[in-house]
Short mmCIF file of C-alpha atoms and ligand atoms in Angstrom, two decimals:
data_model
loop_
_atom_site.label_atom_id
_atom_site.label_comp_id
_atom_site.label_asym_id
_atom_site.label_seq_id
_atom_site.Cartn_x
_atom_site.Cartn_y
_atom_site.Cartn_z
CA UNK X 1 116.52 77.62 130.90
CA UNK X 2 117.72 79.13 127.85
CA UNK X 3 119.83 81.95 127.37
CA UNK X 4 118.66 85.77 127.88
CA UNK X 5 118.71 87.88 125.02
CA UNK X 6 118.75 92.01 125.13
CA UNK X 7 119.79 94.64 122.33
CA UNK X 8 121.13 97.74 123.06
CA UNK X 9 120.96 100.57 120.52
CA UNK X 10 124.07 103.12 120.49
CA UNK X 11 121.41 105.91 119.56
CA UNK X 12 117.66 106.42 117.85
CA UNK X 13 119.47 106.23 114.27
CA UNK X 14 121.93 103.42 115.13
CA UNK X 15 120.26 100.69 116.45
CA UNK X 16 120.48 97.17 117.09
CA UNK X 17 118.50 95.52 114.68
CA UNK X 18 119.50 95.62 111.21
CA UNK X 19 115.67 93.98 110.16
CA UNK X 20 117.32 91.52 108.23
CA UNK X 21 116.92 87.72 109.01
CA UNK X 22 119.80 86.05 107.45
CA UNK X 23 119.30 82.36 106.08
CA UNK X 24 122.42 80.34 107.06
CA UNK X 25 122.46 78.34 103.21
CA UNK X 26 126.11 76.40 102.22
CA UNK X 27 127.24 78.70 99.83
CA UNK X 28 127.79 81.62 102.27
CA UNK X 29 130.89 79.84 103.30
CA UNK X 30 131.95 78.09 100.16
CA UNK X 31 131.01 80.28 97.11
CA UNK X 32 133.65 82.36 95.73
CA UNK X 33 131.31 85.29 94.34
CA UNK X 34 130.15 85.72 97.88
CA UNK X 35 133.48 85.74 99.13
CA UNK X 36 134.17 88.67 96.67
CA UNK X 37 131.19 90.42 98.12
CA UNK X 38 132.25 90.69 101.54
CA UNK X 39 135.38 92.05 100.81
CA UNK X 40 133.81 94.23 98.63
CA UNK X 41 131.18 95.34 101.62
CA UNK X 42 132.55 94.15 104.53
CA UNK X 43 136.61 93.70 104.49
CA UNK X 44 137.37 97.37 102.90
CA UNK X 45 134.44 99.44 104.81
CA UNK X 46 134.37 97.95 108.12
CA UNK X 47 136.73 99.04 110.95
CA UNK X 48 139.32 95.96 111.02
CA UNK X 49 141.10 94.84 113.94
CA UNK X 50 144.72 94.53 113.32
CA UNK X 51 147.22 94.47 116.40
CA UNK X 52 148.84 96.10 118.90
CA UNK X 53 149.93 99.38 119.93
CA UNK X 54 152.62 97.93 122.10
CA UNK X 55 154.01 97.33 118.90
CA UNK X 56 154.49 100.56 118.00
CA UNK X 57 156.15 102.12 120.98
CA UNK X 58 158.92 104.44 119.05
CA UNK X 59 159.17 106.32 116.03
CA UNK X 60 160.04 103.95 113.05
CA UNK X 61 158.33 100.98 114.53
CA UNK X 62 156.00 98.86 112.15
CA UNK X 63 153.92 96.15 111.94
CA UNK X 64 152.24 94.19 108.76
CA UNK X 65 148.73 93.69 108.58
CA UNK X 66 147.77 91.21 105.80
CA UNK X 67 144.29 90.18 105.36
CA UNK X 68 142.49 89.06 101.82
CA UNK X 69 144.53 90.00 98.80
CA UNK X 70 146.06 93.84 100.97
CA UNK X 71 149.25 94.01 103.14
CA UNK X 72 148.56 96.87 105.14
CA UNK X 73 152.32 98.32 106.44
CA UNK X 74 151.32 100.49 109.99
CA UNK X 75 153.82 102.96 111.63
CA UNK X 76 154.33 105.32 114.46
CA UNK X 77 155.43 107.94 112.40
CA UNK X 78 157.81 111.06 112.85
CA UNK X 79 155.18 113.26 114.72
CA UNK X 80 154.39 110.49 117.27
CA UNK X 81 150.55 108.92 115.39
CA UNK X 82 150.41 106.05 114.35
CA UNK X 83 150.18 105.98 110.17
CA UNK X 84 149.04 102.75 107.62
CA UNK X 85 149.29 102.36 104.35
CA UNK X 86 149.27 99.82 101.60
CA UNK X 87 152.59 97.69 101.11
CA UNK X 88 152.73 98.51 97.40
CA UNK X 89 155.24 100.86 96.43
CA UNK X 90 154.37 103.32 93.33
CA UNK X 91 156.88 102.85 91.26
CA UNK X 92 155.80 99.19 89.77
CA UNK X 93 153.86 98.08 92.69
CA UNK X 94 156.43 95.65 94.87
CA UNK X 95 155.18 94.82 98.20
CA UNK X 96 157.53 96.92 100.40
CA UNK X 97 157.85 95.07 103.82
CA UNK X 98 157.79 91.93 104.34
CA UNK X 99 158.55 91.31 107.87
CA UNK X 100 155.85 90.66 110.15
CA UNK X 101 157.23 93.90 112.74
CA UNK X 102 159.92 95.72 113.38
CA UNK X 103 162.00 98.78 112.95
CA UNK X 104 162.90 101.06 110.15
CA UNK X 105 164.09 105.00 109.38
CA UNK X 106 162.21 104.85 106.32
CA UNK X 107 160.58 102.51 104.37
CA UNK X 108 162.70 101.82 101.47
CA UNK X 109 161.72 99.86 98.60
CA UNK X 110 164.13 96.96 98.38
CA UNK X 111 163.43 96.62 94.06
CA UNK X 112 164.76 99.68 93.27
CA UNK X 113 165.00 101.89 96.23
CA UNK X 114 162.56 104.23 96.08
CA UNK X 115 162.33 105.58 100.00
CA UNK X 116 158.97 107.00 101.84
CA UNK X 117 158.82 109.00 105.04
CA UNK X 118 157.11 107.16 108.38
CA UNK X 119 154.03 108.31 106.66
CA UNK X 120 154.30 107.70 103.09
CA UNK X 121 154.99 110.21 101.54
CA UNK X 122 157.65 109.79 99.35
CA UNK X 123 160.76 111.28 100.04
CA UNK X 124 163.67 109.89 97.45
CA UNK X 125 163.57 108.28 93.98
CA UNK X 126 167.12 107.29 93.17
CA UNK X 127 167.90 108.86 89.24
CA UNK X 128 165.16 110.49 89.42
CA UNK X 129 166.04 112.37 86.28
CA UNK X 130 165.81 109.36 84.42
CA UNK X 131 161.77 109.86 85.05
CA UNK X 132 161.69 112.47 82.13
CA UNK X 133 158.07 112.95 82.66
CA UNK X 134 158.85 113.88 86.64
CA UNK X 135 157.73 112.16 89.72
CA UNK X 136 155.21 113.36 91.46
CA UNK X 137 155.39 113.28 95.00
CA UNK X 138 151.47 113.74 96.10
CA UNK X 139 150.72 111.03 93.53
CA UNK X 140 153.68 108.77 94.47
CA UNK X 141 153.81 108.59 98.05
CA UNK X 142 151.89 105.37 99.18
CA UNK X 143 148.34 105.24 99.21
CA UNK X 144 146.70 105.74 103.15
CA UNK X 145 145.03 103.64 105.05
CA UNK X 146 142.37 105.41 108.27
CA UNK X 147 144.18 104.13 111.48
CA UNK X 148 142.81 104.46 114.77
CA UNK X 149 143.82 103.06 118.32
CA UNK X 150 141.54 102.34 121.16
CA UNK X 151 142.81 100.84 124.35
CA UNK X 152 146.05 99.54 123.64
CA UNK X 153 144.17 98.38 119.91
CA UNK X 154 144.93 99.05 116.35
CA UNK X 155 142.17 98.97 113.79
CA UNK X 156 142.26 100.13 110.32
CA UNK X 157 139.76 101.06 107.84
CA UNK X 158 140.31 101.16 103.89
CA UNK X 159 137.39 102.96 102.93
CA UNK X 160 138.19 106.65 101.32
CA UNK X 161 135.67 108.48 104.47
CA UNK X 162 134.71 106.24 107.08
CA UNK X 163 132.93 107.38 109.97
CA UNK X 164 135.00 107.31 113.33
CA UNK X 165 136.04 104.31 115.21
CA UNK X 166 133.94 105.72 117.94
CA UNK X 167 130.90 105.82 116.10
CA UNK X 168 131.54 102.28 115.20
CA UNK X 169 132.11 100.94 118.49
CA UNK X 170 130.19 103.31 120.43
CA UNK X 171 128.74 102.35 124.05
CA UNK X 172 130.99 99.52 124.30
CA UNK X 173 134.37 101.60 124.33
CA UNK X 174 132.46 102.62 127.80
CA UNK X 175 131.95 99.30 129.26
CA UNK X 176 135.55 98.00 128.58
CA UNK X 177 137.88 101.05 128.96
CA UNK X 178 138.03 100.22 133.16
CA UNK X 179 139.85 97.13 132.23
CA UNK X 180 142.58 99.40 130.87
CA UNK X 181 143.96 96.67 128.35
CA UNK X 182 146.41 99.16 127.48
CA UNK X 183 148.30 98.04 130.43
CA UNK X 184 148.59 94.96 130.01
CA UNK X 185 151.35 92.78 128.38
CA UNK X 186 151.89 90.67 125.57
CA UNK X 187 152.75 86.88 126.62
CA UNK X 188 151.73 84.99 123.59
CA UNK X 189 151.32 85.66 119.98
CA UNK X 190 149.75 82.74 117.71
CA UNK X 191 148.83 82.30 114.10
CA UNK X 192 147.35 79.27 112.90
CA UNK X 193 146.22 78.41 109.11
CA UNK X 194 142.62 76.82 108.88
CA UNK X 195 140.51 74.95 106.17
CA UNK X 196 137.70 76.68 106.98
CA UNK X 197 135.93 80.00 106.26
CA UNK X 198 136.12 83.62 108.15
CA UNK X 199 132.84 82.84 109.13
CA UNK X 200 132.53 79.17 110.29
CA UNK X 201 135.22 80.03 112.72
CA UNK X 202 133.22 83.35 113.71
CA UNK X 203 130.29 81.32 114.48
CA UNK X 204 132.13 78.91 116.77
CA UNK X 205 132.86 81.68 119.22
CA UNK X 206 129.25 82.96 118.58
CA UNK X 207 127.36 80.19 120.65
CA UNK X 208 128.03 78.49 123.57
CA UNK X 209 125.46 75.47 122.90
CA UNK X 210 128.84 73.39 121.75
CA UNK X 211 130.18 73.89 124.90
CA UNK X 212 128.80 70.74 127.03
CA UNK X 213 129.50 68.38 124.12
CA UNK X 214 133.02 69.29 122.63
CA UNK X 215 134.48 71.11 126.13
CA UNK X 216 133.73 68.13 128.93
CA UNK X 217 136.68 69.97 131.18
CA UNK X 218 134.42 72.72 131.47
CA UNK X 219 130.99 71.16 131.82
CA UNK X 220 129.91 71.30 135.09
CA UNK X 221 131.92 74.90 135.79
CA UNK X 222 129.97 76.84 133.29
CA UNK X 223 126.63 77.96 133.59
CA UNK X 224 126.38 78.59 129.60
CA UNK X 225 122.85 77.49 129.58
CA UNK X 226 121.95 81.09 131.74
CA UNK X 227 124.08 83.42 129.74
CA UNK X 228 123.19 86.70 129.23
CA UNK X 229 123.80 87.98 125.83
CA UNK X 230 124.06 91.73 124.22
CA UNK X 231 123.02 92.50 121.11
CA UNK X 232 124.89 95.69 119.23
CA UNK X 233 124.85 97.47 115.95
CA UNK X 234 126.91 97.01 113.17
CA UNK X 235 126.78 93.11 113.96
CA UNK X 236 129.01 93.31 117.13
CA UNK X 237 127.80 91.45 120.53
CA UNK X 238 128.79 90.25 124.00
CA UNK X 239 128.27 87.45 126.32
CA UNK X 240 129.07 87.28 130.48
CA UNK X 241 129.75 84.19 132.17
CA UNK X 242 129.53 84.09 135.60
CA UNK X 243 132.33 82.67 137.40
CA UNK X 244 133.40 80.66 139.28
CA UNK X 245 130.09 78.84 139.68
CA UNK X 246 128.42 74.83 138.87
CA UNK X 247 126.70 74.53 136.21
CA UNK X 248 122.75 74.06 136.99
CA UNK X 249 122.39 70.86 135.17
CA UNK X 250 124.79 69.22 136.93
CA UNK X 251 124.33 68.27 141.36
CA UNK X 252 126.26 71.07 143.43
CA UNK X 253 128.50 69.61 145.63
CA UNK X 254 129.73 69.73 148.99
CA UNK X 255 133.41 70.71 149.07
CA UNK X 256 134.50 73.53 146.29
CA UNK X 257 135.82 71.39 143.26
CA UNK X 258 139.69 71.35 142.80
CA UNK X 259 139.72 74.60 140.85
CA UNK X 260 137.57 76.21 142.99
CA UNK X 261 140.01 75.20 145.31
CA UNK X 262 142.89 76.28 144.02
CA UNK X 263 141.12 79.63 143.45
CA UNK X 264 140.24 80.72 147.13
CA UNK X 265 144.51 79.45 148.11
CA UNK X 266 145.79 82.33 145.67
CA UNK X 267 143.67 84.78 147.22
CA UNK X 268 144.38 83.48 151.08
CA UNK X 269 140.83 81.67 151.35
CA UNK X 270 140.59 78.47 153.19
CA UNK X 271 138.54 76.49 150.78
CA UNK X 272 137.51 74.82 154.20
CA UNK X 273 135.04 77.35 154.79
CA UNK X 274 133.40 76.92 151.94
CA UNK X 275 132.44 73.63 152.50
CA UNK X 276 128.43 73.08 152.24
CA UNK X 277 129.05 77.10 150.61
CA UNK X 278 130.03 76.64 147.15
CA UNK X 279 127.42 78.95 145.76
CA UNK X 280 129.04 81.84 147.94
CA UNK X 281 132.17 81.59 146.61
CA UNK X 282 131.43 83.83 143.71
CA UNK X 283 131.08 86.76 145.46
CA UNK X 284 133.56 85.61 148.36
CA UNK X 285 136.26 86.02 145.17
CA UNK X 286 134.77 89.59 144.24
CA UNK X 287 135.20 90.85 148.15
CA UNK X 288 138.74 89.21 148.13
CA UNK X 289 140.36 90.09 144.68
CA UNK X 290 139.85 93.59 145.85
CA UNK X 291 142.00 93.18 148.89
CA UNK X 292 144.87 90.94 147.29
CA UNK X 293 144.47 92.88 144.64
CA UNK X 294 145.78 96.17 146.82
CA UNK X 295 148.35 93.76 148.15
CA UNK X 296 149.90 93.26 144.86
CA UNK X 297 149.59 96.80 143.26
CA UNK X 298 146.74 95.52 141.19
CA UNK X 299 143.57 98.43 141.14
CA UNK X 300 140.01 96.90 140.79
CA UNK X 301 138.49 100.13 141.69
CA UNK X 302 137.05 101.16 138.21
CA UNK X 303 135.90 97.26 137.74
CA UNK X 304 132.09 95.95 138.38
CA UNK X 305 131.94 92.69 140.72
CA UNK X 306 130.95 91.56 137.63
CA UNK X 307 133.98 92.13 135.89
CA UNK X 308 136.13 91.60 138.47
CA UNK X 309 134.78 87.65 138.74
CA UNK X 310 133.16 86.76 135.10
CA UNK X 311 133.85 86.15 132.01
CA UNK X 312 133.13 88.67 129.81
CA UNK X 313 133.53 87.84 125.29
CA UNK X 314 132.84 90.97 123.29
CA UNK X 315 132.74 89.72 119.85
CA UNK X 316 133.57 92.87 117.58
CA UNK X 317 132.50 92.86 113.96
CA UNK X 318 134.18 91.51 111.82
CA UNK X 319 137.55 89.90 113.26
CA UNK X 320 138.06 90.23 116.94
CA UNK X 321 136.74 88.73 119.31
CA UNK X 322 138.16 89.71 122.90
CA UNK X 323 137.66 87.07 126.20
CA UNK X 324 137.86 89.37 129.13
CA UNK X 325 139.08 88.71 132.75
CA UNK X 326 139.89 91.43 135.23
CA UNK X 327 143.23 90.51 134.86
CA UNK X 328 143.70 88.98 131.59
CA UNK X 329 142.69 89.30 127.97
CA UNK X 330 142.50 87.23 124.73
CA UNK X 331 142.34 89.26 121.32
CA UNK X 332 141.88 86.76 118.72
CA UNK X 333 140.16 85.98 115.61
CA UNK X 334 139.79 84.88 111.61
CA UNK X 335 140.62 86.74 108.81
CA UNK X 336 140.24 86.10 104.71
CA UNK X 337 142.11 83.76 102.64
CA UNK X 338 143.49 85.82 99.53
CA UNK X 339 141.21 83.92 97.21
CA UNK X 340 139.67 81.02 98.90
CA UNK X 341 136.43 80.55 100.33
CA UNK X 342 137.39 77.95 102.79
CA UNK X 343 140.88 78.82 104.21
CA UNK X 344 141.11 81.43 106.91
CA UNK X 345 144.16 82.82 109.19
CA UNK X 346 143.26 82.85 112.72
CA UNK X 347 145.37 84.96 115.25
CA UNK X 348 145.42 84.79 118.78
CA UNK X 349 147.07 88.13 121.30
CA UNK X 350 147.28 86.81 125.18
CA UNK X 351 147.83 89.41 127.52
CA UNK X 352 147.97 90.07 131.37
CA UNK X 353 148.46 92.64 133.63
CA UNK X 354 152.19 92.71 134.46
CA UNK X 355 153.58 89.61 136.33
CA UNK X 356 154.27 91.70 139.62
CA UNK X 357 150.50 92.50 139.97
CA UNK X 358 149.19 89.41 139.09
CA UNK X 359 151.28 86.53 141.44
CA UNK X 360 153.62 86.51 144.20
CA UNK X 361 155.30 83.07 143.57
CA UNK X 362 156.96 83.71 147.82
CA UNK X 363 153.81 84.10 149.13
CA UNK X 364 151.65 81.36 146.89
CA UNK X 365 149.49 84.42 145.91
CA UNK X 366 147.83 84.35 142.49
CA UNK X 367 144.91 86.53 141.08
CA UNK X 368 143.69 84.28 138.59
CA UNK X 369 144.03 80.95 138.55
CA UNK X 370 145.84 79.57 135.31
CA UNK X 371 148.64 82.21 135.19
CA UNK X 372 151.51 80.00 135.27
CA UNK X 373 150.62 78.73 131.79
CA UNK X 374 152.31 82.22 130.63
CA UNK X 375 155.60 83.25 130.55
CA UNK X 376 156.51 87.43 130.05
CA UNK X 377 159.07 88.20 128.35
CA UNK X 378 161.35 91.64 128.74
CA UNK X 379 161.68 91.69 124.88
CA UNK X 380 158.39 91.58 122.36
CA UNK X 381 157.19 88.06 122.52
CA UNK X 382 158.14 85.58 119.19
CA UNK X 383 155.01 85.53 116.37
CA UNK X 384 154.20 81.26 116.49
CA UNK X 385 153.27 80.30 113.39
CA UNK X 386 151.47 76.87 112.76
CA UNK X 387 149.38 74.54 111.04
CA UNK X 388 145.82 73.06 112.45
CA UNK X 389 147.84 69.59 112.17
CA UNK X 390 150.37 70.71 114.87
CA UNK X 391 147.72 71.73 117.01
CA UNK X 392 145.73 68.60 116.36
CA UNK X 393 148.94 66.29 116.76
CA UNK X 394 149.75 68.35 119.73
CA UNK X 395 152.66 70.00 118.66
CA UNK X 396 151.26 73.51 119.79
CA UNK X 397 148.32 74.57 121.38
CA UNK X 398 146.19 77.91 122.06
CA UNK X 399 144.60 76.33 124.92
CA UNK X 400 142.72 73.43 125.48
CA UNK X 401 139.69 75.05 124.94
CA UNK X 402 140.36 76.63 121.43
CA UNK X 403 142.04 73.47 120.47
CA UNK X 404 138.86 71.80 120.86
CA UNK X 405 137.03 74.14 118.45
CA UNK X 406 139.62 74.05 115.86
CA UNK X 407 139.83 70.49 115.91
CA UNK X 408 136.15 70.71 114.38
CA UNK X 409 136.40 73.58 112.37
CA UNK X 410 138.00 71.76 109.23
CA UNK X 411 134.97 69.06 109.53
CA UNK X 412 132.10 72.01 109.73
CA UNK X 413 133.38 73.46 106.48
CA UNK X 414 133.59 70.07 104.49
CA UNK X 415 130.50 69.29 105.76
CA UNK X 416 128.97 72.59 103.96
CA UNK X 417 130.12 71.61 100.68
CA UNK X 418 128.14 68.30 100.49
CA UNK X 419 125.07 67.78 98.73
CA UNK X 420 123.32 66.37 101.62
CA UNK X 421 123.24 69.58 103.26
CA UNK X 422 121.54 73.10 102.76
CA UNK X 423 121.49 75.33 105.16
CA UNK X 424 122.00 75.56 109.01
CA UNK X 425 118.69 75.26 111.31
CA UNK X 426 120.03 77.72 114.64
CA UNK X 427 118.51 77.08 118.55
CA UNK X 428 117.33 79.83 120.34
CA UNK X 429 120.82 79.90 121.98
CA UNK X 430 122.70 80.74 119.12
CA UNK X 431 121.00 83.97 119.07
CA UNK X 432 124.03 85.63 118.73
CA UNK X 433 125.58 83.82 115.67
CA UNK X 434 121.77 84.77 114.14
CA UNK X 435 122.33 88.57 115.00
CA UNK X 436 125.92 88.55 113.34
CA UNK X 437 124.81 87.09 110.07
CA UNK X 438 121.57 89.46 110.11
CA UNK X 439 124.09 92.03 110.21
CA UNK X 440 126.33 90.50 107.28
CA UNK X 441 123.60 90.69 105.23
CA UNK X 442 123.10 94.12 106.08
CA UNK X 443 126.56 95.45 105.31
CA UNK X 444 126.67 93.62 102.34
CA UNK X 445 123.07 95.64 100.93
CA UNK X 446 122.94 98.81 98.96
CA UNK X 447 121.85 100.78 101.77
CA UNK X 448 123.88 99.51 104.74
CA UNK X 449 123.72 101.78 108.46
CA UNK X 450 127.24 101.78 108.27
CA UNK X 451 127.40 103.50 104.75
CA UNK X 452 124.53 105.82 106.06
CA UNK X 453 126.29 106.90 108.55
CA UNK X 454 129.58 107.46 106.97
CA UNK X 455 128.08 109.66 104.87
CA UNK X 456 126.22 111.72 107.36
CA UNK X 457 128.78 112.00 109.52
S1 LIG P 501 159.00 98.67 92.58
FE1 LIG P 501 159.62 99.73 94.32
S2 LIG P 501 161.27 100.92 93.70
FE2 LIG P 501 160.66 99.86 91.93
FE1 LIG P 502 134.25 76.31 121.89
#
């Protein structure tokens, strides 16, 4: 059965389709001039995910946000909001910061000290007599950046008047805010370079009809071929993935498979009773997360069964995607090489709910299977930064699962620059990756919704 498809408009102006039908040809990923254009359309208009307000619990905290050719420096400032700017100073332009996070009282250019407040503005300019001409302050502090947060989220917008983050995310702020990923902690923090463009490793997390080919290990556990996708404006979408269940194509069995298993002993089940029952077990896991859940200080009472069982991937345009469980959530995704068509960065956030909630190593409780793979930590969790090859030599990982898809991701993108191929020929499944490019083409015209709307607003 293939996949179910549905949009869902935000309102009668903003809707889902864009009424574009993007044509998937090579030089989308590989030509510089296009490259130029999205950064031009997409990259500085677009609401940009770019990390974490845990990272900015106290005045003076920072974090960098580099993406394309910009360094974006992001503060909590003096009065308690959260400010961004670009990392080029206005006396001759050096790039200010250039530590991933931290700390600072001011932001002090190291070149030849000229010192900003928390929010830019600039505060001292040492000799500053020497400037016979004066220095202005309004034109000399550093140039802002929009900064929003939403749900523990920083995102950033370098257009002069965007519309709100709201209006860019609309309904969808609805459906996830009873997660509360505010709450929940930082256990890993990954960077990885690729050889591959932004949007060759979008598309990979776009469709699922890889999934039985490069993924065996999750085969006959995922129903992917009965997904139910969402279709949103401004490009964004989201898939659920019920779980735990067997996938259709494959026979259901008798006894609940290991991990199945191991799933009803965290939560006090006797997988014994679900023998001959492994369809129930589904909704068995809704009934009993609730109750362990109680036991642990863990609330599911805002959650849907749905959400408190399935997998839930909300892929927001352009750079985040998010893969939700009730306890547990990945923020992760690609942004732009400086200059080159077929590098990208790609940054992964894991976080959980807090370690007391989730497990109770005494008692052999454990909310969701898989949690011992992370380790908290009562200090801010160390940035890893790699290389494809030590992921593909197995020198670090960002789970099996992603490893997989990077491991092709180099190959996709070479493959794009031969002669021998054109352009991409999509199923009916990736019906998602369709929508997103649709929508690429869309911000990239002369009269895109999203520049509508920011100038209505
Ligand atoms: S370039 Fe920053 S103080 Fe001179
Ligand atoms: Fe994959």
């Amino acid at each position: 059965m293939p996949q179910r498809f549905d949009s869902i408009n935000f309102s009668e102006d903003i809707t889902a389709d864009p009424e574009y039908n993007a044509s998937l040809s090579s030089d989308r990923y590989t030509c510089p001039d296009f490259m130029k254009m999205e950064w031009e359309k997409i990259w500085t208009k677009c609401w940009i995910f770019a990390g974490l307000e845990s990272d900015l619990k106290e005045t003076g905290d920072f974090f960098i946000y580099d993406v394309g050719r910009e360094s974006i420096i992001i503060t909590r400032n003096e009065n308690n909001n959260i400010s961004a700017f670009y990392n080029a100073c206005q006396h001759r332009g050096n790039k200010i910061l250039t530590l991933d996070l931290g700390w600072v009282k001011q932001v002090t250019c190291p070149y030849h000290g000229w010192t900003y407040g928390l929010d830019g503005e600039l505060k001292k300019v040492p000799d500053e007599d020497l400037f016979s001409g004066g220095v202005s302050c309004k034109e000399s502090s550093l140039k802002p950046v929009h900064a929003e947060s939403w749900a523990g989220m920083v995102f950033i917008n370098m257009s002069p008047n965007p519309a709100p983050l709201k209006t860019f995310l609309g309904e969808i702020m609805n459906q996830l805010d009873p997660y509360h990923f505010e709450n929940m902690e930082l256990v890993k923090h990954q960077s990885v370079t690729l050889g591959a463009n932004w949007k060759t490793v979008r598309d990979n997390f776009l469709e699922q009809y890889h999934v039985d080919f490069i993924h065996p290990q999750h085969a006959s556990f995922v129903d992917c071929c009965d997904a139910q996708n969402y279709l949103w404006p401004f490009g964004h979408t989201h898939t659920c993935v019920e779980s735990p269940v067997m996938n259709p194509r494959y026979p259901m069995p008798d006894e609940p498979p290991e991990y199945m298993a191991q799933y009803l002993k965290g939560l006090e089940i006797n997988s014994d009773d679900y023998i001959g029952k492994v369809p129930d077990i589904r909704a068995a896991i809704q009934k009993q997360k609730r109750k362990i859940g109680k036991k642990l200080g863990f609330d599911y009472s805002e959650l849907t069964d749905e959400q408190i069982s399935d997998v839930f991937q909300y892929d927001i345009f352009p750079n985040l995607f998010m893969t939700i469980h009730a306890e547990r959530v990945w923020f992760y995704g690609p942004r732009p090489h400086p200059s080159d068509p077929n590098k990208c960065i790609f940054t992964k956030f894991s976080l959980m709910i807090p370690e007391s909630k989730i497990r109770d190593k005494d008692k052999g409780l454990e909310l969701l299977p898989g949690s011992y793979e992370y380790q908290y930590s009562s200090s801010r969790v160390e940035h890893e930064v790699f290389t494809r090859e030590d992921v593909v030599e197995g020198r670090n990982s960002l789970t099996a699962t992603i490893d997989q898809d990077i491991h092709y991701l180099n190959d996709m993108q070479a493959g794009m620059h031969s002669r021998g191929f054109n352009k991409a020929v999509l199923s009916n499944d990736e019906g998602r990756l369709q929508h997103f490019h649709n929508w690429v083409d869309n911000w990239m015209s002369e009269d895109s919704l999203w520049s509508k709307v920011s100038a209505g607003k």
